[in-house]
Coordinates of N, CA and C in Angstrom, one line a residue:
X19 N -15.9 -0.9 -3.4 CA -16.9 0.1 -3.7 C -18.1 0.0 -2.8
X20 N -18.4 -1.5 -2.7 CA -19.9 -1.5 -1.6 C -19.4 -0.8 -0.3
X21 N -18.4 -1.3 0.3 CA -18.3 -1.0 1.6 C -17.9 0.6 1.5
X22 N -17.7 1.5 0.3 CA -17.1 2.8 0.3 C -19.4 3.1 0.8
X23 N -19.7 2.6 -0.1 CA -21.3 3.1 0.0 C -22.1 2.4 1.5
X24 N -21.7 1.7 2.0 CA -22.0 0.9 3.5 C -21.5 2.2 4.1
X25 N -20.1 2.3 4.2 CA -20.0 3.3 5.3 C -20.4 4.7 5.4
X26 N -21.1 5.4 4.3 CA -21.7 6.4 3.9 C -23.0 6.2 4.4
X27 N -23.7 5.7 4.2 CA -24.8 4.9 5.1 C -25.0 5.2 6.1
X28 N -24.2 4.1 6.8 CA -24.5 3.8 8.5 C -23.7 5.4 9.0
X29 N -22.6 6.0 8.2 CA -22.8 7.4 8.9 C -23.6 8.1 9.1
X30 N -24.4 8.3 8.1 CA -25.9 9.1 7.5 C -26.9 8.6 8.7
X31 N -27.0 7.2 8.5 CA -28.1 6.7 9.5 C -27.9 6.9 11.1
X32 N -26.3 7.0 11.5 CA -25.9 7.4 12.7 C -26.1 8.7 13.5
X33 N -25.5 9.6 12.3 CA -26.0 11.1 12.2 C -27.7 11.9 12.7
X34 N -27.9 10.7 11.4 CA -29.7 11.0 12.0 C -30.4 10.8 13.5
X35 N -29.7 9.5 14.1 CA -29.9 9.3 15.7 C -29.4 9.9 16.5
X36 N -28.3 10.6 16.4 CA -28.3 11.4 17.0 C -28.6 12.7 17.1
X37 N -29.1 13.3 15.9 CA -30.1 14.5 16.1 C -31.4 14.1 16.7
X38 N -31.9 13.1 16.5 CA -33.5 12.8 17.2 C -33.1 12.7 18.4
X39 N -31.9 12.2 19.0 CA -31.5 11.7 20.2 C -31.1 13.2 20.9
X40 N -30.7 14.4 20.2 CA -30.6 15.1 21.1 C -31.9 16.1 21.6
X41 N -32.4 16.1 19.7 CA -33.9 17.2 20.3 C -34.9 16.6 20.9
X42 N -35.1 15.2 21.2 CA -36.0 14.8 22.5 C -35.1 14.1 23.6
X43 N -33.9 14.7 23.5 CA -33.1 14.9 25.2 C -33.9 16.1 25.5
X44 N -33.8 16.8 24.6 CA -33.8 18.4 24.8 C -35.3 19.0 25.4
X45 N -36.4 18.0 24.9 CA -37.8 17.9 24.9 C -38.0 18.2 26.6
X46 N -37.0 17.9 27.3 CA -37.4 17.5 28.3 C -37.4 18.6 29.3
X47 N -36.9 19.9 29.1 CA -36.3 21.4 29.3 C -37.5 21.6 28.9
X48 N -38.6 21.5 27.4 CA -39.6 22.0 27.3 C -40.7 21.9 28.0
X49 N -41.2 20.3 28.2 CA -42.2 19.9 28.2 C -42.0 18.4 28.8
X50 N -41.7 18.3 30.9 CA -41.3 17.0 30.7 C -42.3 16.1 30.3
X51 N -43.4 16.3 30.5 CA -44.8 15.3 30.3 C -44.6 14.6 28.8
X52 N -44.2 15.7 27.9 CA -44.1 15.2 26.9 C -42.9 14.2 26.3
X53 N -41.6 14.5 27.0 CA -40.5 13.8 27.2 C -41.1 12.6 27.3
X54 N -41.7 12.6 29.0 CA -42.1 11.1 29.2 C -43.0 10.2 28.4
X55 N -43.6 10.9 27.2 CA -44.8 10.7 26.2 C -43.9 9.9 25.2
X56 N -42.7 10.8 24.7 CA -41.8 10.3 23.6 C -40.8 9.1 24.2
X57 N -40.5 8.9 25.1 CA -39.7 8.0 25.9 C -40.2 6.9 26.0
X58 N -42.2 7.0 26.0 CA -42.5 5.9 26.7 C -43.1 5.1 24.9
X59 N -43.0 6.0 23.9 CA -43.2 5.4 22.7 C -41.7 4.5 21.9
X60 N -41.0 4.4 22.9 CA -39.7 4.2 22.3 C -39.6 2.1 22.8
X61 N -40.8 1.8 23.7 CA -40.7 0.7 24.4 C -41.8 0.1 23.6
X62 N -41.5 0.2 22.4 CA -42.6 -0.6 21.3 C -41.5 -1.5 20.2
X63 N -42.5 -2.5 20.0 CA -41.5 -3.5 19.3 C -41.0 -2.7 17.8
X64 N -41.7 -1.8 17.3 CA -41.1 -1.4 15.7 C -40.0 -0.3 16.5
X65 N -39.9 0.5 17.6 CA -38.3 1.2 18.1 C -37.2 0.1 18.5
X66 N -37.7 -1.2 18.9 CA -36.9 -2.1 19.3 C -35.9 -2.4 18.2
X67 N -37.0 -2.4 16.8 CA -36.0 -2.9 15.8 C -35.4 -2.2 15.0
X68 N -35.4 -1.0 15.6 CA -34.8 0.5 15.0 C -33.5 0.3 15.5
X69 N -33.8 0.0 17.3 CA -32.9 -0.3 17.9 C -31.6 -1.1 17.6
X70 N -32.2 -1.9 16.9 CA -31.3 -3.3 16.6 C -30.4 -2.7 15.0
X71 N -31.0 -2.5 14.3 CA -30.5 -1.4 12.9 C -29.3 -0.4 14.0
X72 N -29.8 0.5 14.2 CA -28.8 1.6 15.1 C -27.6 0.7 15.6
X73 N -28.0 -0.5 16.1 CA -26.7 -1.5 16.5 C -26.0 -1.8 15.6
X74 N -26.6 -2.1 14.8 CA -26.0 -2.6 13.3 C -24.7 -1.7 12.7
X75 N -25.2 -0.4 12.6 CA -25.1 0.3 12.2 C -23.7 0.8 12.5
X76 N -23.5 1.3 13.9 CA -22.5 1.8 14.7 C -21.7 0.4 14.4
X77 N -21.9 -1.1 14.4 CA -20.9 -2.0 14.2 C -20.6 -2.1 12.9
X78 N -21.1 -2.0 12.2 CA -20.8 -1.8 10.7 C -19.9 -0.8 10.7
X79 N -20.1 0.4 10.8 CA -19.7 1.9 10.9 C -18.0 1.7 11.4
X80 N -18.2 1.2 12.6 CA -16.4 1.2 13.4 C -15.6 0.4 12.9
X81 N -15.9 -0.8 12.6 CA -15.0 -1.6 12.4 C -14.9 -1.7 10.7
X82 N -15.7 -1.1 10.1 CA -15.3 0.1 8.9 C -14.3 0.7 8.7
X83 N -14.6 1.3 9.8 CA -13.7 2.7 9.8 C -12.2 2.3 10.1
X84 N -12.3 1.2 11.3 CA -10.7 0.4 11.3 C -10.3 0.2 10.5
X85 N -10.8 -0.9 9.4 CA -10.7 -1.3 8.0 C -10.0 0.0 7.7
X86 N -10.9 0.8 7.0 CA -9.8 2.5 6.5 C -8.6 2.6 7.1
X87 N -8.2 2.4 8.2 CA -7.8 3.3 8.6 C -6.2 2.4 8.1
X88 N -6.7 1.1 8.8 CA -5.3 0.4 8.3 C -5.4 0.3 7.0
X89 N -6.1 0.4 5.8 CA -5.5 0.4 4.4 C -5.2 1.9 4.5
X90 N -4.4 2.8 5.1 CA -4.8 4.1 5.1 C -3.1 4.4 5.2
X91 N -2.8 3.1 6.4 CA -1.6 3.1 7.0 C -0.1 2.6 6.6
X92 N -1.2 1.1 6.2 CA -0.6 0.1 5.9 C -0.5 -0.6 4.5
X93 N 0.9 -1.1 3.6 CA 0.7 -1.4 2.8 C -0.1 -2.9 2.6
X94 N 0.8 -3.6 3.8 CA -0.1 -5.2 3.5 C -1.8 -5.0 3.5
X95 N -2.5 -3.9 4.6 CA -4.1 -3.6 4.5 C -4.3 -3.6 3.5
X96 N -3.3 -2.9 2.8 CA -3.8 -2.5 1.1 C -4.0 -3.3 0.1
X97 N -2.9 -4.6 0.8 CA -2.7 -5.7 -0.8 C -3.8 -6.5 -0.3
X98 N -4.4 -6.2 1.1 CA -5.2 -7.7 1.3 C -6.8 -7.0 2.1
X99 N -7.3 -6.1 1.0 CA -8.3 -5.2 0.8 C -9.4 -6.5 1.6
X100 N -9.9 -7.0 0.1 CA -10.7 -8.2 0.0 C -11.0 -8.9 1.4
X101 N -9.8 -9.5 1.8 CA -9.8 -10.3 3.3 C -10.2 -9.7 4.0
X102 N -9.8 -7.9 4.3 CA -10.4 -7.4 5.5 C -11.7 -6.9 5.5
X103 N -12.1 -7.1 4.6 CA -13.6 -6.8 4.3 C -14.7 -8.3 4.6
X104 N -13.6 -9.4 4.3 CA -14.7 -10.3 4.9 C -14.3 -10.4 6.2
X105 N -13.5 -9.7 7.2 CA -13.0 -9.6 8.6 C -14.1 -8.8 9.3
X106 N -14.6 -7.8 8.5 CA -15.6 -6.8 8.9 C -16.9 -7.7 9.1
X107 N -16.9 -8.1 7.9 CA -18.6 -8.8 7.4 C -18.7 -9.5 8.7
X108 N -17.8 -10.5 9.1 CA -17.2 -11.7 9.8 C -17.5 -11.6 11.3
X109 N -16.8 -10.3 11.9 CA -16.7 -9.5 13.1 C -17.9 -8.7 13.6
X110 N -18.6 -8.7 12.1 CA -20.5 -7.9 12.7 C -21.0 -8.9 12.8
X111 N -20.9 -10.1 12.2 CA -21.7 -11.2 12.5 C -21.9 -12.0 13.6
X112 N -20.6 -12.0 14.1 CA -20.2 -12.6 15.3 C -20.7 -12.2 16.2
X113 N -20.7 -11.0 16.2 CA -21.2 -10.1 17.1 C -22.8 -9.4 17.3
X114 N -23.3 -9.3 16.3 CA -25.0 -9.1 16.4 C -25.2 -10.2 15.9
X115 N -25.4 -11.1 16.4 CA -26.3 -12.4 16.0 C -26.2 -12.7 17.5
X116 N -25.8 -13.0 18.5 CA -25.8 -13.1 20.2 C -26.8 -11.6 20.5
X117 N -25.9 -10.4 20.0 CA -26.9 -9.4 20.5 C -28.3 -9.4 20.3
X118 N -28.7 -9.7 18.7 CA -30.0 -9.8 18.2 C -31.1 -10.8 18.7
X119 N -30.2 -12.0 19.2 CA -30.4 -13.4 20.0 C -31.5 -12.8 21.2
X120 N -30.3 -11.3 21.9 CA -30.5 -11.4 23.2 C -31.3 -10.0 23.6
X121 N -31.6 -9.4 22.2 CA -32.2 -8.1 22.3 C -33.9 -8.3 21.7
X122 N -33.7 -9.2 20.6 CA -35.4 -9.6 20.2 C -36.1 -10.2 21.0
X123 N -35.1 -11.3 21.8 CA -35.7 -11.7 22.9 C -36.6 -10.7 24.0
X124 N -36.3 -9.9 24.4 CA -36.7 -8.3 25.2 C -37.8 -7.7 24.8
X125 N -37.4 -7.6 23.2 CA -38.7 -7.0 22.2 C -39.8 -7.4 22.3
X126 N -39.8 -9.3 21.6 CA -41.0 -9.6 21.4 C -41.0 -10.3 22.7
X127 N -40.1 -10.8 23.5 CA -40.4 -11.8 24.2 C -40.7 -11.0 26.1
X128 N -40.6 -10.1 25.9 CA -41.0 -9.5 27.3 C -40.3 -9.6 28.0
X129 N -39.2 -10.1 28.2 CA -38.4 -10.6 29.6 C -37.4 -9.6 29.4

């Protein structure tokens, strides 16, 4: 049930980035000054960690959606729900905790 409401989520939250992401692409047809206004407020540490959520997100979100797909397909996915859900938890971890390592570094750390 959590991860039915996880993936509802990080869709929702995905969704939303990419409407902001296209109407200030779009910004830039109107008003590039202004473009370069909203572009250059995106290099602040509170977008940074929007940034890092948005990552989250899209990895949570896919390897979700794998999950589905093989209980979708497959009977053994189906008997062994539980496991692949800590495969997911398991596989985001592994994987944004190096990113987060190597992206906050950037944020707060300037380099």
């Amino acid at each position: 049930m959590w991860m039915w409401v996880v993936h509802r989520v990080t869709g929702v939250a995905i969704f939303f980035f990419l409407l902001v992401h296209v109407l200030d692409t779009s910004l830039v047809r109107v008003s590039p000054e202004a473009y370069n206004e909203v572009i250059g407020s995106y290099k602040t540490p509170l977008y940074g960690l929007v940034e890092a959520g948005l990552v989250a997100a899209i990895l949570l979100h896919a390897f979700n959606g794998i999950r589905i797909i093989a209980v979708d397909r497959s009977t053994w996915a189906l008997r062994h729900q539980r496991q692949l859900v800590w495969a997911v938890w398991i596989t985001f971890a592994v994987l944004m905790v190096p990113f987060l390592w190597r992206h906050l570094g950037h944020v707060f750390g300037g380099a």
